[in-house]
């Protein structure tokens, strides 16, 4: 934003007020309303001059049917980049997230609880990508005798994913043989990435049950269902944007049917505390140029094994969305980390 610091600070305050009012009221914002609702400390004439300058610089625009102004993509971008604070979770919201997610029984449950929670917190369409299998490590493999000639293989990955497979053996398995195989399998795989674990399994000593156990575990490790799957919730929230149906809602509803498009929208996310915001035309999908995405990566430790976020028309509450996305990603990472 051009101009002296005092002018820039005041115009940023005016822009912030326009964005907040437009998100709240869904109506173009006029100078009189800004003066009445916000303590800007200047006259209506000064606010009008600031609005004219903001419009000249492309941060706001004037719809033909109104004397008020609305933010442009450039205006939203400046607003997001200059956000002094992302709205923090209240203690009640934090408790709700913890209670809701800690009650999950497996990875599918975690993902579906997370996506429902995120849509409720933000009142947007929420998208949660399943963890990518190839970036997981093996946490533990259990071998359990369920019948004299039947074994259950339980594979537990760092992402919280659990795979179960049954093996039929040609003869009953001795207790000592089963214990030895369990020890060998875990020594070859625990803490290793999927490719390294697969290599380690090739060196397991030969025994009557080695071949079927190794083959079954390799099949489970190579299951590529993760990563390309997403869970979606909150499509009904788009009803709040009826006035933007043709430009924003219809294309987004169509995109919800295409998981590849949703994965493209989420993009590659880094783990940690970073939240990515892509506004309007900044996004990778031309048909969704009236849509914004707030996303973050999640995963155990410092790793990002998948992404989650919210998608909606550019007229969204960015501060709240960024806070919610960050909080849910952090809690989800904690669950996957086993903490």
Short mmCIF file of C-alpha atoms in Angstrom, two decimals:
data_model
loop_
_atom_site.label_atom_id
_atom_site.label_comp_id
_atom_site.label_asym_id
_atom_site.label_seq_id
_atom_site.Cartn_x
_atom_site.Cartn_y
_atom_site.Cartn_z
CA UNK A 1 0.00 0.00 0.00
CA UNK A 2 1.47 3.34 -1.08
CA UNK A 3 1.71 6.56 0.93
CA UNK A 4 2.96 7.74 4.31
CA UNK A 5 2.88 5.35 7.25
CA UNK A 6 0.01 7.14 9.02
CA UNK A 7 -2.07 7.14 5.85
CA UNK A 8 -1.21 3.49 5.17
CA UNK A 9 -2.12 2.45 8.72
CA UNK A 10 -5.44 4.29 8.53
CA UNK A 11 -6.29 2.91 5.11
CA UNK A 12 -5.43 -0.58 6.34
CA UNK A 13 -7.84 0.00 9.24
CA UNK A 14 -10.51 1.13 6.76
CA UNK A 15 -9.87 -1.93 4.60
CA UNK A 16 -10.03 -4.21 7.65
CA UNK A 17 -13.37 -2.64 8.61
CA UNK A 18 -14.73 -3.08 5.07
CA UNK A 19 -13.70 -6.74 4.98
CA UNK A 20 -15.15 -7.48 8.42
CA UNK A 21 -18.43 -5.72 7.67
CA UNK A 22 -18.81 -7.31 4.24
CA UNK A 23 -18.16 -10.80 5.65
CA UNK A 24 -20.64 -10.12 8.44
CA UNK A 25 -23.45 -8.39 6.54
CA UNK A 26 -22.97 -9.74 2.99
CA UNK A 27 -23.75 -6.20 1.83
CA UNK A 28 -21.47 -3.62 0.13
CA UNK A 29 -20.09 -1.25 2.75
CA UNK A 30 -20.50 2.53 2.67
CA UNK A 31 -18.49 5.24 4.42
CA UNK A 32 -21.37 6.20 6.73
CA UNK A 33 -21.66 2.64 8.02
CA UNK A 34 -17.91 2.47 8.63
CA UNK A 35 -17.93 5.64 10.70
CA UNK A 36 -20.94 4.47 12.72
CA UNK A 37 -19.70 0.93 13.41
CA UNK A 38 -15.96 1.43 13.85
CA UNK A 39 -14.01 3.85 15.98
CA UNK A 40 -11.76 5.05 13.17
CA UNK A 41 -11.22 8.43 14.75
CA UNK A 42 -11.60 10.41 11.52
CA UNK A 43 -14.39 12.21 9.69
CA UNK A 44 -16.68 10.59 7.09
CA UNK A 45 -14.97 12.76 4.45
CA UNK A 46 -11.57 11.33 5.36
CA UNK A 47 -12.98 7.77 5.22
CA UNK A 48 -14.41 8.51 1.77
CA UNK A 49 -10.99 9.73 0.62
CA UNK A 50 -9.37 6.60 2.02
CA UNK A 51 -11.95 4.43 0.26
CA UNK A 52 -11.26 6.25 -3.00
CA UNK A 53 -7.53 5.61 -2.57
CA UNK A 54 -8.14 1.93 -1.74
CA UNK A 55 -10.29 1.64 -4.85
CA UNK A 56 -7.63 3.30 -7.02
CA UNK A 57 -5.07 0.81 -5.73
CA UNK A 58 -7.35 -2.15 -6.46
CA UNK A 59 -8.11 -3.24 -2.89
CA UNK A 60 -11.86 -2.58 -3.06
CA UNK A 61 -14.39 -2.19 -5.84
CA UNK A 62 -17.86 -0.74 -6.28
CA UNK A 63 -20.66 -3.00 -7.51
CA UNK A 64 -22.80 -1.28 -10.12
CA UNK A 65 -25.96 -1.66 -8.04
CA UNK A 66 -24.65 -0.07 -4.85
CA UNK A 67 -22.88 3.00 -3.51
CA UNK A 68 -20.99 0.74 -1.10
CA UNK A 69 -17.68 -1.04 -1.68
CA UNK A 70 -16.63 -4.67 -1.51
CA UNK A 71 -13.12 -6.13 -1.09
CA UNK A 72 -11.29 -7.49 -4.15
CA UNK A 73 -9.04 -10.56 -4.09
CA UNK A 74 -6.13 -8.14 -3.70
CA UNK A 75 -7.89 -6.53 -0.74
CA UNK A 76 -8.54 -9.87 0.95
CA UNK A 77 -4.88 -10.81 0.38
CA UNK A 78 -3.63 -7.64 2.08
CA UNK A 79 -6.12 -8.17 4.91
CA UNK A 80 -4.91 -11.75 5.47
CA UNK A 81 -1.22 -10.85 5.19
CA UNK A 82 -1.61 -8.03 7.72
CA UNK A 83 -3.83 -9.89 10.17
CA UNK A 84 -2.51 -8.83 13.56
CA UNK A 85 -3.92 -11.94 15.19
CA UNK A 86 -5.61 -15.09 14.04
CA UNK A 87 -8.65 -15.52 16.25
CA UNK A 88 -7.57 -17.96 18.98
CA UNK A 89 -9.74 -20.85 20.08
CA UNK A 90 -11.72 -20.22 23.24
CA UNK A 91 -11.16 -22.62 26.13
CA UNK A 92 -14.59 -24.12 25.39
CA UNK A 93 -13.69 -24.70 21.74
CA UNK A 94 -10.38 -26.29 22.74
CA UNK A 95 -12.16 -28.65 25.13
CA UNK A 96 -14.70 -29.50 22.45
CA UNK A 97 -11.97 -30.32 19.92
CA UNK A 98 -10.07 -32.47 22.41
CA UNK A 99 -13.15 -34.33 23.62
CA UNK A 100 -14.53 -34.86 20.12
CA UNK A 101 -11.29 -36.10 18.54
CA UNK A 102 -9.97 -38.09 21.49
CA UNK A 103 -13.11 -40.25 21.33
CA UNK A 104 -12.16 -41.63 17.91
CA UNK A 105 -11.64 -45.38 17.66
CA UNK A 106 -9.57 -45.66 14.45
CA UNK A 107 -8.17 -43.59 11.58
CA UNK A 108 -11.43 -43.51 9.61
CA UNK A 109 -13.22 -42.25 12.70
CA UNK A 110 -10.52 -39.62 13.33
CA UNK A 111 -10.78 -38.29 9.76
CA UNK A 112 -14.58 -38.18 9.73
CA UNK A 113 -14.77 -36.57 13.17
CA UNK A 114 -12.17 -33.98 12.11
CA UNK A 115 -13.95 -32.99 8.91
CA UNK A 116 -17.33 -32.65 10.68
CA UNK A 117 -15.77 -30.63 13.48
CA UNK A 118 -13.96 -28.30 11.07
CA UNK A 119 -17.13 -27.61 9.08
CA UNK A 120 -19.03 -26.85 12.30
CA UNK A 121 -16.33 -24.51 13.65
CA UNK A 122 -15.96 -22.51 10.42
CA UNK A 123 -19.40 -22.88 8.81
CA UNK A 124 -17.56 -23.65 5.56
CA UNK A 125 -17.01 -26.75 3.45
CA UNK A 126 -14.30 -28.78 5.19
CA UNK A 127 -11.94 -31.21 3.47
CA UNK A 128 -9.59 -33.66 5.20
CA UNK A 129 -7.14 -35.76 3.20
CA UNK A 130 -6.36 -39.25 4.44
CA UNK A 131 -2.69 -39.69 5.41
CA UNK A 132 -0.40 -40.66 2.55
CA UNK A 133 0.76 -44.21 3.11
CA UNK A 134 4.17 -43.86 1.47
CA UNK A 135 5.20 -41.21 4.00
CA UNK A 136 4.25 -43.38 6.99
CA UNK A 137 6.47 -45.49 9.20
CA UNK A 138 5.63 -48.83 10.78
CA UNK A 139 4.71 -48.45 14.44
CA UNK A 140 4.10 -52.13 15.21
CA UNK A 141 3.07 -55.44 13.66
CA UNK A 142 1.17 -57.97 15.75
CA UNK A 143 0.66 -61.67 14.95
CA UNK A 144 -2.24 -63.31 16.75
CA UNK A 145 -3.38 -66.94 16.62
CA UNK A 146 -7.17 -66.96 16.16
CA UNK A 147 -7.43 -70.69 15.37
CA UNK A 148 -4.91 -73.57 15.17
CA UNK A 149 -4.31 -72.91 11.45
CA UNK A 150 -5.32 -69.26 11.22
CA UNK A 151 -3.30 -66.14 12.08
CA UNK A 152 -4.36 -62.51 12.24
CA UNK A 153 -1.79 -59.94 11.10
CA UNK A 154 -2.33 -56.44 12.51
CA UNK A 155 -0.26 -53.65 10.92
CA UNK A 156 -0.17 -50.30 12.77
CA UNK A 157 1.33 -47.28 10.98
CA UNK A 158 2.55 -43.96 12.35
CA UNK A 159 -0.44 -42.25 10.77
CA UNK A 160 -2.75 -44.25 13.01
CA UNK A 161 -3.85 -46.43 10.16
CA UNK A 162 -4.54 -50.06 11.07
CA UNK A 163 -4.60 -52.89 8.53
CA UNK A 164 -5.77 -56.39 9.40
CA UNK A 165 -5.25 -59.54 7.34
CA UNK A 166 -6.03 -63.24 7.94
CA UNK A 167 -3.58 -66.01 7.03
CA UNK A 168 -4.47 -69.68 6.65
CA UNK A 169 -1.57 -72.03 7.44
CA UNK A 170 -1.15 -75.64 6.29
CA UNK A 171 -0.49 -76.87 9.83
CA UNK A 172 -0.93 -75.60 13.39
CA UNK A 173 1.65 -72.98 14.40
CA UNK A 174 3.72 -73.62 17.50
CA UNK A 175 3.70 -70.90 20.16
CA UNK A 176 7.50 -70.55 20.05
CA UNK A 177 7.49 -70.25 16.24
CA UNK A 178 4.83 -67.53 16.40
CA UNK A 179 6.77 -65.58 19.04
CA UNK A 180 9.97 -65.84 17.01
CA UNK A 181 8.22 -64.66 13.84
CA UNK A 182 6.64 -61.73 15.71
CA UNK A 183 10.07 -60.65 16.99
CA UNK A 184 11.72 -60.99 13.56
CA UNK A 185 8.95 -59.05 11.79
CA UNK A 186 9.09 -56.14 14.21
CA UNK A 187 12.88 -56.04 14.25
CA UNK A 188 12.78 -55.73 10.45
CA UNK A 189 10.06 -53.07 10.26
CA UNK A 190 9.45 -51.02 13.42
CA UNK A 191 10.22 -47.32 12.97
CA UNK A 192 11.07 -47.77 9.29
CA UNK A 193 9.44 -46.14 6.28
CA UNK A 194 7.26 -48.32 4.06
CA UNK A 195 10.01 -48.90 1.43
CA UNK A 196 12.64 -49.68 4.09
CA UNK A 197 10.27 -52.01 5.95
CA UNK A 198 9.57 -53.89 2.72
CA UNK A 199 13.32 -54.38 2.20
CA UNK A 200 13.76 -55.51 5.80
CA UNK A 201 11.10 -58.18 5.41
CA UNK A 202 13.11 -59.82 2.61
CA UNK A 203 15.74 -60.88 5.15
CA UNK A 204 13.48 -62.70 7.60
CA UNK A 205 14.77 -66.26 8.31
CA UNK A 206 12.95 -69.05 6.53
CA UNK A 207 10.31 -70.95 8.50
CA UNK A 208 7.00 -72.76 7.79
CA UNK A 209 5.05 -69.51 8.26
CA UNK A 210 7.60 -66.96 7.01
CA UNK A 211 6.47 -66.91 3.37
CA UNK A 212 2.72 -66.35 3.96
CA UNK A 213 3.35 -63.82 6.77
CA UNK A 214 5.83 -61.76 4.72
CA UNK A 215 3.62 -61.87 1.61
CA UNK A 216 0.59 -60.72 3.61
CA UNK A 217 2.45 -57.86 5.30
CA UNK A 218 3.88 -56.68 1.97
CA UNK A 219 0.37 -56.63 0.48
CA UNK A 220 -0.86 -54.53 3.41
CA UNK A 221 2.10 -52.15 3.10
CA UNK A 222 1.52 -51.64 -0.61
CA UNK A 223 -2.16 -50.76 -0.19
CA UNK A 224 -2.30 -47.28 -1.74
CA UNK A 225 -5.78 -46.25 -0.67
CA UNK A 226 -4.43 -43.49 1.53
CA UNK A 227 -3.38 -40.09 0.20
CA UNK A 228 -5.84 -39.98 -2.70
CA UNK A 229 -8.89 -40.20 -0.45
CA UNK A 230 -10.60 -37.22 1.12
CA UNK A 231 -13.50 -36.74 3.49
CA UNK A 232 -15.83 -33.78 2.92
CA UNK A 233 -18.41 -32.17 5.20
CA UNK A 234 -20.43 -28.98 5.40
CA UNK A 235 -21.73 -28.59 1.83
CA UNK A 236 -24.98 -27.29 3.34
CA UNK A 237 -23.02 -24.26 4.62
CA UNK A 238 -22.91 -23.00 1.04
CA UNK A 239 -26.59 -22.14 1.35
CA UNK A 240 -25.45 -19.00 3.19
CA UNK A 241 -23.94 -17.73 -0.08
CA UNK A 242 -27.05 -17.92 -2.25
CA UNK A 243 -26.36 -14.51 -3.78
CA UNK A 244 -23.07 -15.91 -5.15
CA UNK A 245 -24.57 -19.14 -6.47
CA UNK A 246 -23.50 -18.91 -10.10
CA UNK A 247 -20.01 -17.50 -9.49
CA UNK A 248 -18.91 -19.38 -6.38
CA UNK A 249 -21.38 -21.97 -5.10
CA UNK A 250 -22.25 -23.94 -8.24
CA UNK A 251 -18.61 -24.51 -9.32
CA UNK A 252 -17.68 -25.52 -5.78
CA UNK A 253 -20.58 -27.98 -5.51
CA UNK A 254 -19.40 -29.57 -8.75
CA UNK A 255 -15.83 -29.72 -7.45
CA UNK A 256 -16.96 -31.58 -4.32
CA UNK A 257 -17.72 -34.55 -6.57
CA UNK A 258 -14.12 -34.64 -7.81
CA UNK A 259 -11.64 -35.63 -5.10
CA UNK A 260 -8.69 -34.94 -7.40
CA UNK A 261 -9.82 -31.31 -7.65
CA UNK A 262 -10.13 -31.07 -3.86
CA UNK A 263 -6.64 -32.51 -3.39
CA UNK A 264 -5.33 -29.95 -5.89
CA UNK A 265 -7.01 -27.17 -3.92
CA UNK A 266 -5.45 -28.33 -0.65
CA UNK A 267 -2.04 -28.47 -2.34
CA UNK A 268 1.21 -29.48 -0.70
CA UNK A 269 1.21 -28.35 2.91
CA UNK A 270 4.14 -28.12 5.28
CA UNK A 271 3.77 -29.49 8.79
CA UNK A 272 4.06 -27.24 11.83
CA UNK A 273 2.15 -24.08 12.57
CA UNK A 274 1.91 -22.68 9.04
CA UNK A 275 -1.52 -22.10 7.53
CA UNK A 276 -1.78 -21.44 3.79
CA UNK A 277 -4.45 -19.10 2.44
CA UNK A 278 -5.12 -18.96 -1.30
CA UNK A 279 -7.64 -16.35 -2.35
CA UNK A 280 -9.70 -16.37 -5.51
CA UNK A 281 -7.56 -16.34 -8.63
CA UNK A 282 -4.47 -17.34 -6.62
CA UNK A 283 -5.84 -20.90 -6.59
CA UNK A 284 -4.84 -23.61 -9.08
CA UNK A 285 -8.31 -24.27 -10.52
CA UNK A 286 -9.59 -21.62 -12.93
CA UNK A 287 -13.24 -22.64 -12.53
CA UNK A 288 -12.96 -21.88 -8.79
CA UNK A 289 -11.64 -18.33 -9.16
CA UNK A 290 -14.35 -17.06 -6.77
CA UNK A 291 -13.25 -19.52 -4.07
CA UNK A 292 -10.73 -19.29 -1.24
CA UNK A 293 -8.90 -22.13 0.51
CA UNK A 294 -7.48 -22.09 4.04
CA UNK A 295 -5.32 -25.20 4.56
CA UNK A 296 -2.64 -26.76 6.75
CA UNK A 297 -0.62 -29.93 6.85
CA UNK A 298 -0.80 -32.48 9.63
CA UNK A 299 1.18 -35.51 10.67
CA UNK A 300 3.15 -37.13 13.50
CA UNK A 301 6.18 -35.27 14.82
CA UNK A 302 7.61 -32.82 12.31
CA UNK A 303 6.22 -34.71 9.32
CA UNK A 304 3.30 -33.69 7.15
CA UNK A 305 1.55 -36.77 5.79
CA UNK A 306 -1.65 -35.10 4.58
CA UNK A 307 -3.56 -31.83 4.46
CA UNK A 308 -6.84 -30.45 5.71
CA UNK A 309 -8.67 -27.20 5.23
CA UNK A 310 -11.82 -25.30 4.41
CA UNK A 311 -13.08 -24.14 1.04
CA UNK A 312 -15.63 -21.44 0.37
CA UNK A 313 -16.44 -18.19 -1.41
CA UNK A 314 -13.86 -15.45 -1.00
CA UNK A 315 -16.24 -13.66 1.37
CA UNK A 316 -15.24 -15.84 4.34
CA UNK A 317 -14.17 -15.07 7.90
CA UNK A 318 -10.44 -15.63 7.34
CA UNK A 319 -9.34 -14.96 10.92
CA UNK A 320 -11.73 -17.56 12.33
CA UNK A 321 -11.06 -20.07 9.53
CA UNK A 322 -7.29 -19.82 9.97
CA UNK A 323 -7.58 -20.32 13.73
CA UNK A 324 -9.85 -23.35 13.36
CA UNK A 325 -7.77 -24.99 10.63
CA UNK A 326 -4.60 -24.49 12.67
CA UNK A 327 -6.18 -25.91 15.84
CA UNK A 328 -7.71 -29.00 14.22
CA UNK A 329 -4.48 -29.76 12.32
CA UNK A 330 -2.50 -29.48 15.55
CA UNK A 331 -4.84 -31.76 17.49
CA UNK A 332 -4.95 -34.26 14.64
CA UNK A 333 -1.14 -34.32 14.52
CA UNK A 334 -1.07 -34.96 18.26
CA UNK A 335 -3.41 -37.93 17.87
CA UNK A 336 -1.26 -39.42 15.11
CA UNK A 337 1.81 -38.88 17.25
CA UNK A 338 0.24 -40.99 19.96
CA UNK A 339 0.17 -38.13 22.49
#
